[in-house]
C-alpha cells in the first residue's frame, strides 16, 4: 500500500496531478485534482504543458472524464498512481534552486527544526510553479508551533522574511470571502504568525500531522441543522490542521471542525468562541462543521475572548 498523507501529491498514469486531501483513504486515495496535461496549458514540466484546475472546474472535469472517482473529494484508485510526491523530498532541490525557500529553511534551521520535518507542497512540489506562485511551506507535527514562532520572530528583524503588506492582506481576504469583517479577520490573523512574505512572495506555514499523530479516521456523519453556538475551547492542538479541530465545552456540541483555512488557528485553549455552521451527528456525538462549501455563507468562527481583549466588542 502506498504511504500517503495530507498535502502529498499524486501523479497518475495519465500524468494528472492530485493534491492529497486526507490522512485516510476509502477505496482509494482521497485527493483533489490540480493539474492536467493540456497543449494550451500555461505551465510546463518535462516538455509537457499543463493546465491548473481550481476547485470548481476540477469537479466539472472529473465528472466528465472520471465520474466514478467523484465523491465529496476525488478518490483515486491506488492502481492508477504511478508516483507519490512527498513535500519533504522537495526541500533539498528547492534549497539549492530557490533563494526564497532557502531563506525560510535557514530561519527554521536556526530554530532547531530538523529538515526532515519540513516540506513544500503545491505547485513547487509538482515543479509547475510560475512567477506568481505562492510558497506552500509544510512543517510536520508538534514542531510546527516552534517553526511558526521562529517565522514570527524573523519578521521582527532585518532580513528576507517580512510582514504581509496591506495589499496582500486584502487579496487574501477577497480570495477567502469570509463571513467576518476585514477588521475581525485582521485581528485574528494578527496573532497567528503562520503567514509572511519572502523576497516579495507570499508564503504560508502549513501544519501536517506527524505519522504518530494520525490515529483514527474522521468518520462521516449526518448533517442536521444550522446552529450558532458560544463555547469554551478546551483543546486546540490541531487548530492549524485541515480540517481545523477545536475540542469545546458545550451542552450539545463535542467539537468544532473548520474546512476553510480562514478559521485555522482562530482560537486558543480557554477562549470563548462564537461559531456558526452545520450540526453533524456521528453516532452519539454532535459536532459543528464550518466551511461546508468552498465559500461558506453564514458560517464562521470568532474568538470572542480575543476580540474583547482587542477592544472590538
Tab-separated table of N, CA and C in Angstrom, residues 76-198:
chain	number	residue	atom	x	y	z
A	76	UNK	N	-8.876	8.538	-5.809
A	76	UNK	CA	-8.000	7.994	-6.852
A	76	UNK	C	-7.629	6.549	-6.512
A	77	UNK	N	-7.972	5.586	-7.375
A	77	UNK	CA	-7.569	4.196	-7.107
A	77	UNK	C	-6.040	4.094	-7.046
A	78	UNK	N	-5.560	3.360	-6.069
A	78	UNK	CA	-4.110	3.231	-5.910
A	78	UNK	C	-3.466	2.640	-7.166
A	79	UNK	N	-4.191	1.788	-7.874
A	79	UNK	CA	-3.648	1.157	-9.086
A	79	UNK	C	-3.385	2.166	-10.201
A	80	UNK	N	-3.993	3.361	-10.096
A	80	UNK	CA	-3.815	4.394	-11.122
A	80	UNK	C	-2.652	5.339	-10.809
A	81	UNK	N	-2.045	5.191	-9.627
A	81	UNK	CA	-0.982	6.108	-9.200
A	81	UNK	C	0.374	5.570	-9.630
A	82	UNK	N	1.120	6.408	-10.354
A	82	UNK	CA	2.466	5.962	-10.745
A	82	UNK	C	3.557	6.573	-9.864
A	83	UNK	N	3.224	7.655	-9.148
A	83	UNK	CA	4.232	8.288	-8.282
A	83	UNK	C	3.543	9.101	-7.194
A	84	UNK	N	4.132	9.074	-5.987
A	84	UNK	CA	3.704	9.949	-4.897
A	84	UNK	C	4.813	10.975	-4.661
A	85	UNK	N	4.426	12.250	-4.651
A	85	UNK	CA	5.392	13.321	-4.378
A	85	UNK	C	5.210	13.763	-2.927
A	86	UNK	N	6.263	13.613	-2.135
A	86	UNK	CA	6.201	13.990	-0.720
A	86	UNK	C	6.824	15.375	-0.532
A	87	UNK	N	6.147	16.288	0.153
A	87	UNK	CA	6.692	17.643	0.347
A	87	UNK	C	8.113	17.669	0.913
A	88	UNK	N	8.420	16.739	1.824
A	88	UNK	CA	9.754	16.745	2.437
A	88	UNK	C	10.850	16.430	1.422
A	89	UNK	N	10.509	15.656	0.382
A	89	UNK	CA	11.513	15.302	-0.634
A	89	UNK	C	11.911	16.493	-1.497
A	90	UNK	N	11.076	17.546	-1.494
A	90	UNK	CA	11.368	18.715	-2.336
A	90	UNK	C	12.361	19.675	-1.696
A	91	UNK	N	12.591	19.524	-0.397
A	91	UNK	CA	13.439	20.503	0.308
A	91	UNK	C	14.867	20.571	-0.253
A	92	UNK	N	15.595	19.461	-0.407
A	92	UNK	CA	16.964	19.573	-0.938
A	92	UNK	C	17.017	20.266	-2.302
A	93	UNK	N	16.097	19.898	-3.190
A	93	UNK	CA	16.063	20.505	-4.531
A	93	UNK	C	15.816	22.002	-4.453
A	94	UNK	N	14.836	22.415	-3.651
A	94	UNK	CA	14.459	23.831	-3.606
A	94	UNK	C	15.458	24.677	-2.824
A	95	UNK	N	16.096	24.097	-1.823
A	95	UNK	CA	17.135	24.844	-1.091
A	95	UNK	C	18.265	25.220	-2.046
A	96	UNK	N	18.563	24.327	-2.981
A	96	UNK	CA	19.638	24.588	-3.943
A	96	UNK	C	19.222	25.514	-5.074
A	97	UNK	N	17.899	25.578	-5.364
A	97	UNK	CA	17.482	26.291	-6.573
A	97	UNK	C	16.641	27.541	-6.327
A	98	UNK	N	16.157	27.745	-5.100
A	98	UNK	CA	15.230	28.852	-4.849
A	98	UNK	C	15.648	29.603	-3.581
A	99	UNK	N	16.065	30.851	-3.752
A	99	UNK	CA	16.579	31.630	-2.610
A	99	UNK	C	15.498	31.906	-1.576
A	100	UNK	N	14.234	31.953	-1.995
A	100	UNK	CA	13.136	32.226	-1.059
A	100	UNK	C	12.918	31.029	-0.130
A	101	UNK	N	12.867	29.839	-0.706
A	101	UNK	CA	12.728	28.632	0.115
A	101	UNK	C	13.949	28.482	1.012
A	102	UNK	N	15.127	28.777	0.456
A	102	UNK	CA	16.362	28.670	1.240
A	102	UNK	C	16.311	29.584	2.468
A	103	UNK	N	15.755	30.794	2.313
A	103	UNK	CA	15.658	31.741	3.431
A	103	UNK	C	14.740	31.205	4.533
A	104	UNK	N	13.610	30.596	4.136
A	104	UNK	CA	12.698	30.022	5.134
A	104	UNK	C	13.372	28.852	5.853
A	105	UNK	N	14.008	27.974	5.071
A	105	UNK	CA	14.661	26.795	5.642
A	105	UNK	C	15.756	27.212	6.624
A	106	UNK	N	16.561	28.198	6.260
A	106	UNK	CA	17.648	28.627	7.151
A	106	UNK	C	17.104	29.238	8.440
A	107	UNK	N	15.986	29.946	8.332
A	107	UNK	CA	15.346	30.503	9.531
A	107	UNK	C	14.920	29.378	10.470
A	108	UNK	N	14.370	28.322	9.899
A	108	UNK	CA	13.933	27.193	10.716
A	108	UNK	C	15.103	26.346	11.203
A	109	UNK	N	16.162	26.281	10.397
A	109	UNK	CA	17.399	25.614	10.849
A	109	UNK	C	17.876	26.232	12.160
A	110	UNK	N	17.878	27.568	12.206
A	110	UNK	CA	18.374	28.275	13.404
A	110	UNK	C	17.497	28.015	14.625
A	111	UNK	N	16.242	27.669	14.369
A	111	UNK	CA	15.330	27.362	15.478
A	111	UNK	C	15.395	25.886	15.878
A	112	UNK	N	16.277	25.128	15.219
A	112	UNK	CA	16.447	23.717	15.566
A	112	UNK	C	15.400	22.789	14.967
A	113	UNK	N	14.694	23.260	13.923
A	113	UNK	CA	13.701	22.402	13.264
A	113	UNK	C	14.434	21.474	12.293
A	114	UNK	N	14.322	20.152	12.448
A	114	UNK	CA	15.019	19.255	11.513
A	114	UNK	C	14.463	19.382	10.092
A	115	UNK	N	15.335	19.306	9.122
A	115	UNK	CA	14.882	19.434	7.728
A	115	UNK	C	13.939	18.313	7.324
A	116	UNK	N	14.038	17.186	8.016
A	116	UNK	CA	13.111	16.082	7.727
A	116	UNK	C	11.685	16.422	8.157
A	117	UNK	N	11.532	17.469	8.974
A	117	UNK	CA	10.197	17.911	9.406
A	117	UNK	C	9.662	19.045	8.542
A	118	UNK	N	10.395	19.401	7.490
A	118	UNK	CA	9.988	20.491	6.601
A	118	UNK	C	9.566	19.929	5.244
A	119	UNK	N	8.765	20.706	4.520
A	119	UNK	CA	8.379	20.317	3.175
A	119	UNK	C	7.812	21.500	2.415
A	120	UNK	N	7.656	21.329	1.121
A	120	UNK	CA	6.977	22.329	0.292
A	120	UNK	C	5.964	21.582	-0.565
A	121	UNK	N	4.716	22.062	-0.560
A	121	UNK	CA	3.672	21.424	-1.347
A	121	UNK	C	3.205	22.366	-2.455
A	122	UNK	N	2.057	22.088	-3.058
A	122	UNK	CA	1.536	22.966	-4.105
A	122	UNK	C	2.323	22.873	-5.395
A	123	UNK	N	2.291	23.963	-6.168
A	123	UNK	CA	2.908	23.955	-7.500
A	123	UNK	C	4.414	23.720	-7.444
A	124	UNK	N	5.057	24.173	-6.351
A	124	UNK	CA	6.516	23.970	-6.240
A	124	UNK	C	6.871	22.494	-6.069
A	125	UNK	N	6.043	21.753	-5.341
A	125	UNK	CA	6.285	20.319	-5.191
A	125	UNK	C	6.156	19.629	-6.535
A	126	UNK	N	5.162	20.054	-7.298
A	126	UNK	CA	4.924	19.443	-8.616
A	126	UNK	C	5.944	19.895	-9.656
A	127	UNK	N	6.681	21.000	-9.374
A	127	UNK	CA	7.593	21.557	-10.365
A	127	UNK	C	6.868	22.372	-11.414
A	128	UNK	N	5.663	22.859	-11.060
A	128	UNK	CA	4.834	23.595	-12.022
A	128	UNK	C	4.582	25.044	-11.581
A	129	UNK	N	5.462	25.570	-10.752
A	129	UNK	CA	5.281	26.947	-10.293
A	129	UNK	C	5.584	27.952	-11.406
A	130	UNK	N	4.977	29.130	-11.283
A	130	UNK	CA	5.346	30.243	-12.164
A	130	UNK	C	5.687	31.452	-11.304
A	131	UNK	N	5.917	32.603	-11.940
A	131	UNK	CA	6.391	33.775	-11.190
A	131	UNK	C	5.342	34.297	-10.200
A	132	UNK	N	4.077	33.898	-10.376
A	132	UNK	CA	3.020	34.350	-9.460
A	132	UNK	C	2.712	33.353	-8.355
A	133	UNK	N	3.414	32.224	-8.342
A	133	UNK	CA	3.096	31.174	-7.374
A	133	UNK	C	3.495	31.570	-5.957
A	134	UNK	N	2.588	31.281	-5.004
A	134	UNK	CA	2.912	31.419	-3.593
A	134	UNK	C	3.730	30.208	-3.154
A	135	UNK	N	4.268	30.288	-1.937
A	135	UNK	CA	5.027	29.158	-1.386
A	135	UNK	C	4.192	28.509	-0.287
A	136	UNK	N	3.838	27.250	-0.505
A	136	UNK	CA	3.074	26.486	0.491
A	136	UNK	C	4.071	25.633	1.274
A	137	UNK	N	4.539	26.182	2.390
A	137	UNK	CA	5.604	25.537	3.169
A	137	UNK	C	4.980	24.686	4.265
A	138	UNK	N	5.395	23.440	4.354
A	138	UNK	CA	4.834	22.482	5.315
A	138	UNK	C	5.816	22.252	6.456
A	139	UNK	N	5.285	22.162	7.679
A	139	UNK	CA	6.071	21.650	8.806
A	139	UNK	C	5.235	20.556	9.469
A	140	UNK	N	5.879	19.420	9.755
A	140	UNK	CA	5.178	18.251	10.260
A	140	UNK	C	5.212	18.190	11.784
A	141	UNK	N	4.038	17.946	12.369
A	141	UNK	CA	3.938	17.611	13.779
A	141	UNK	C	4.083	18.773	14.742
A	142	UNK	N	4.286	18.464	16.031
A	142	UNK	CA	4.308	19.491	17.084
A	142	UNK	C	5.365	20.579	16.889
A	143	UNK	N	6.458	20.294	16.157
A	143	UNK	CA	7.478	21.334	15.960
A	143	UNK	C	6.953	22.464	15.081
A	144	UNK	N	5.763	22.261	14.464
A	144	UNK	CA	5.162	23.344	13.670
A	144	UNK	C	5.057	24.622	14.490
A	145	UNK	N	4.673	24.494	15.758
A	145	UNK	CA	4.462	25.689	16.588
A	145	UNK	C	5.790	26.416	16.849
A	146	UNK	N	6.870	25.636	17.001
A	146	UNK	CA	8.193	26.258	17.166
A	146	UNK	C	8.616	26.944	15.859
A	147	UNK	N	8.291	26.306	14.747
A	147	UNK	CA	8.606	26.895	13.432
A	147	UNK	C	7.833	28.195	13.239
A	148	UNK	N	6.569	28.176	13.595
A	148	UNK	CA	5.731	29.372	13.475
A	148	UNK	C	6.316	30.523	14.301
A	149	UNK	N	6.752	30.209	15.520
A	149	UNK	CA	7.335	31.251	16.379
A	149	UNK	C	8.633	31.792	15.786
A	150	UNK	N	9.408	30.911	15.142
A	150	UNK	CA	10.662	31.346	14.509
A	150	UNK	C	10.385	32.285	13.342
A	151	UNK	N	9.341	31.987	12.564
A	151	UNK	CA	8.954	32.856	11.446
A	151	UNK	C	8.472	34.202	11.980
A	152	UNK	N	7.655	34.167	13.038
A	152	UNK	CA	7.146	35.411	13.634
A	152	UNK	C	8.297	36.280	14.140
A	153	UNK	N	9.298	35.659	14.759
A	153	UNK	CA	10.460	36.414	15.266
A	153	UNK	C	11.274	36.988	14.116
A	154	UNK	N	11.416	36.198	13.031
A	154	UNK	CA	12.211	36.657	11.880
A	154	UNK	C	11.595	37.884	11.235
A	155	UNK	N	10.271	37.992	11.291
A	155	UNK	CA	9.589	39.143	10.685
A	155	UNK	C	9.871	40.434	11.456
A	156	UNK	N	10.312	40.302	12.699
A	156	UNK	CA	10.614	41.485	13.512
A	156	UNK	C	12.053	41.972	13.311
A	157	UNK	N	12.820	41.223	12.539
A	157	UNK	CA	14.235	41.562	12.330
A	157	UNK	C	14.478	41.924	10.870
A	158	UNK	N	15.647	42.532	10.636
A	158	UNK	CA	16.054	42.810	9.255
A	158	UNK	C	16.355	41.489	8.559
A	159	UNK	N	15.826	41.300	7.378
A	159	UNK	CA	16.103	40.057	6.665
A	159	UNK	C	15.081	39.829	5.576
A	160	UNK	N	15.203	38.699	4.905
A	160	UNK	CA	14.322	38.449	3.749
A	160	UNK	C	12.880	38.123	4.134
A	161	UNK	N	12.643	37.699	5.387
A	161	UNK	CA	11.275	37.335	5.803
A	161	UNK	C	10.605	38.555	6.426
A	162	UNK	N	9.471	38.937	5.850
A	162	UNK	CA	8.822	40.193	6.243
A	162	UNK	C	7.336	39.974	6.529
A	163	UNK	N	6.751	40.991	7.163
A	163	UNK	CA	5.308	41.006	7.396
A	163	UNK	C	4.568	41.141	6.058
A	164	UNK	N	3.346	40.701	6.044
A	164	UNK	CA	2.492	40.855	4.862
A	164	UNK	C	1.990	42.287	4.803
A	165	UNK	N	2.017	42.869	3.612
A	165	UNK	CA	1.545	44.254	3.490
A	165	UNK	C	0.021	44.293	3.330
A	166	UNK	N	-0.526	45.492	3.457
A	166	UNK	CA	-1.982	45.689	3.433
A	166	UNK	C	-2.602	45.163	2.139
A	167	UNK	N	-1.943	45.403	1.023
A	167	UNK	CA	-2.476	44.978	-0.273
A	167	UNK	C	-2.623	43.457	-0.339
A	168	UNK	N	-1.616	42.748	0.180
A	168	UNK	CA	-1.663	41.286	0.175
A	168	UNK	C	-2.748	40.771	1.121
A	169	UNK	N	-2.891	41.421	2.290
A	169	UNK	CA	-3.953	41.014	3.214
A	169	UNK	C	-5.329	41.173	2.558
A	170	UNK	N	-5.501	42.269	1.820
A	170	UNK	CA	-6.767	42.484	1.119
A	170	UNK	C	-6.999	41.376	0.092
A	171	UNK	N	-5.930	40.972	-0.580
A	171	UNK	CA	-6.034	39.916	-1.588
A	171	UNK	C	-6.447	38.586	-0.940
A	172	UNK	N	-5.815	38.280	0.199
A	172	UNK	CA	-6.131	37.042	0.918
A	172	UNK	C	-7.593	37.060	1.374
A	173	UNK	N	-8.012	38.207	1.893
A	173	UNK	CA	-9.390	38.341	2.379
A	173	UNK	C	-10.393	38.153	1.235
A	174	UNK	N	-10.122	38.787	0.106
A	174	UNK	CA	-11.033	38.672	-1.044
A	174	UNK	C	-11.089	37.244	-1.581
A	175	UNK	N	-9.951	36.557	-1.526
A	175	UNK	CA	-9.898	35.176	-2.011
A	175	UNK	C	-10.736	34.261	-1.113
A	176	UNK	N	-10.681	34.514	0.177
A	176	UNK	CA	-11.390	33.664	1.141
A	176	UNK	C	-12.880	33.988	1.229
A	177	UNK	N	-13.228	35.254	1.003
A	177	UNK	CA	-14.613	35.727	1.122
A	177	UNK	C	-15.249	35.259	2.439
A	178	UNK	N	-14.629	35.580	3.578
A	178	UNK	CA	-15.193	35.108	4.847
A	178	UNK	C	-16.431	35.896	5.265
A	179	UNK	N	-17.150	35.337	6.227
A	179	UNK	CA	-18.375	35.959	6.727
A	179	UNK	C	-18.095	36.880	7.916
A	180	UNK	N	-16.835	37.175	8.162
A	180	UNK	CA	-16.485	38.140	9.198
A	180	UNK	C	-15.912	39.382	8.510
A	181	UNK	N	-15.954	40.519	9.217
A	181	UNK	CA	-15.476	41.763	8.620
A	181	UNK	C	-13.959	41.716	8.434
A	182	UNK	N	-13.444	42.611	7.586
A	182	UNK	CA	-11.993	42.660	7.370
A	182	UNK	C	-11.267	42.973	8.681
A	183	UNK	N	-11.845	43.851	9.503
A	183	UNK	CA	-11.223	44.184	10.788
A	183	UNK	C	-11.139	42.955	11.690
A	184	UNK	N	-12.223	42.203	11.761
A	184	UNK	CA	-12.212	40.990	12.589
A	184	UNK	C	-11.234	39.963	12.020
A	185	UNK	N	-11.210	39.827	10.709
A	185	UNK	CA	-10.267	38.925	10.042
A	185	UNK	C	-8.831	39.292	10.413
A	186	UNK	N	-8.507	40.580	10.327
A	186	UNK	CA	-7.144	41.032	10.609
A	186	UNK	C	-6.766	40.862	12.082
A	187	UNK	N	-7.721	41.098	12.984
A	187	UNK	CA	-7.421	40.909	14.412
A	187	UNK	C	-7.080	39.455	14.708
A	188	UNK	N	-7.808	38.539	14.118
A	188	UNK	CA	-7.491	37.122	14.323
A	188	UNK	C	-6.156	36.750	13.669
A	189	UNK	N	-5.940	37.246	12.444
A	189	UNK	CA	-4.702	36.898	11.737
A	189	UNK	C	-3.465	37.482	12.424
A	190	UNK	N	-3.644	38.619	13.109
A	190	UNK	CA	-2.502	39.337	13.677
A	190	UNK	C	-1.702	38.507	14.674
A	191	UNK	N	-2.322	37.481	15.255
A	191	UNK	CA	-1.593	36.692	16.256
A	191	UNK	C	-1.260	35.272	15.807
A	192	UNK	N	-1.693	34.907	14.590
A	192	UNK	CA	-1.442	33.528	14.145
A	192	UNK	C	0.022	33.301	13.769
A	193	UNK	N	0.600	34.250	13.057
A	193	UNK	CA	2.038	34.183	12.761
A	193	UNK	C	2.451	33.174	11.715
A	194	UNK	N	1.495	32.567	11.007
A	194	UNK	CA	1.849	31.490	10.073
A	194	UNK	C	1.887	31.934	8.619
A	195	UNK	N	1.770	33.232	8.381
A	195	UNK	CA	1.882	33.737	7.007
A	195	UNK	C	2.945	34.825	6.970
A	196	UNK	N	3.580	34.984	5.819
A	196	UNK	CA	4.589	36.024	5.686
A	196	UNK	C	4.937	36.272	4.227
A	197	UNK	N	5.920	37.135	4.027
A	197	UNK	CA	6.438	37.422	2.688
A	197	UNK	C	7.939	37.131	2.716
A	198	UNK	N	8.445	36.594	1.622
A	198	UNK	CA	9.882	36.385	1.499
A	198	UNK	C	10.289	36.822	0.089
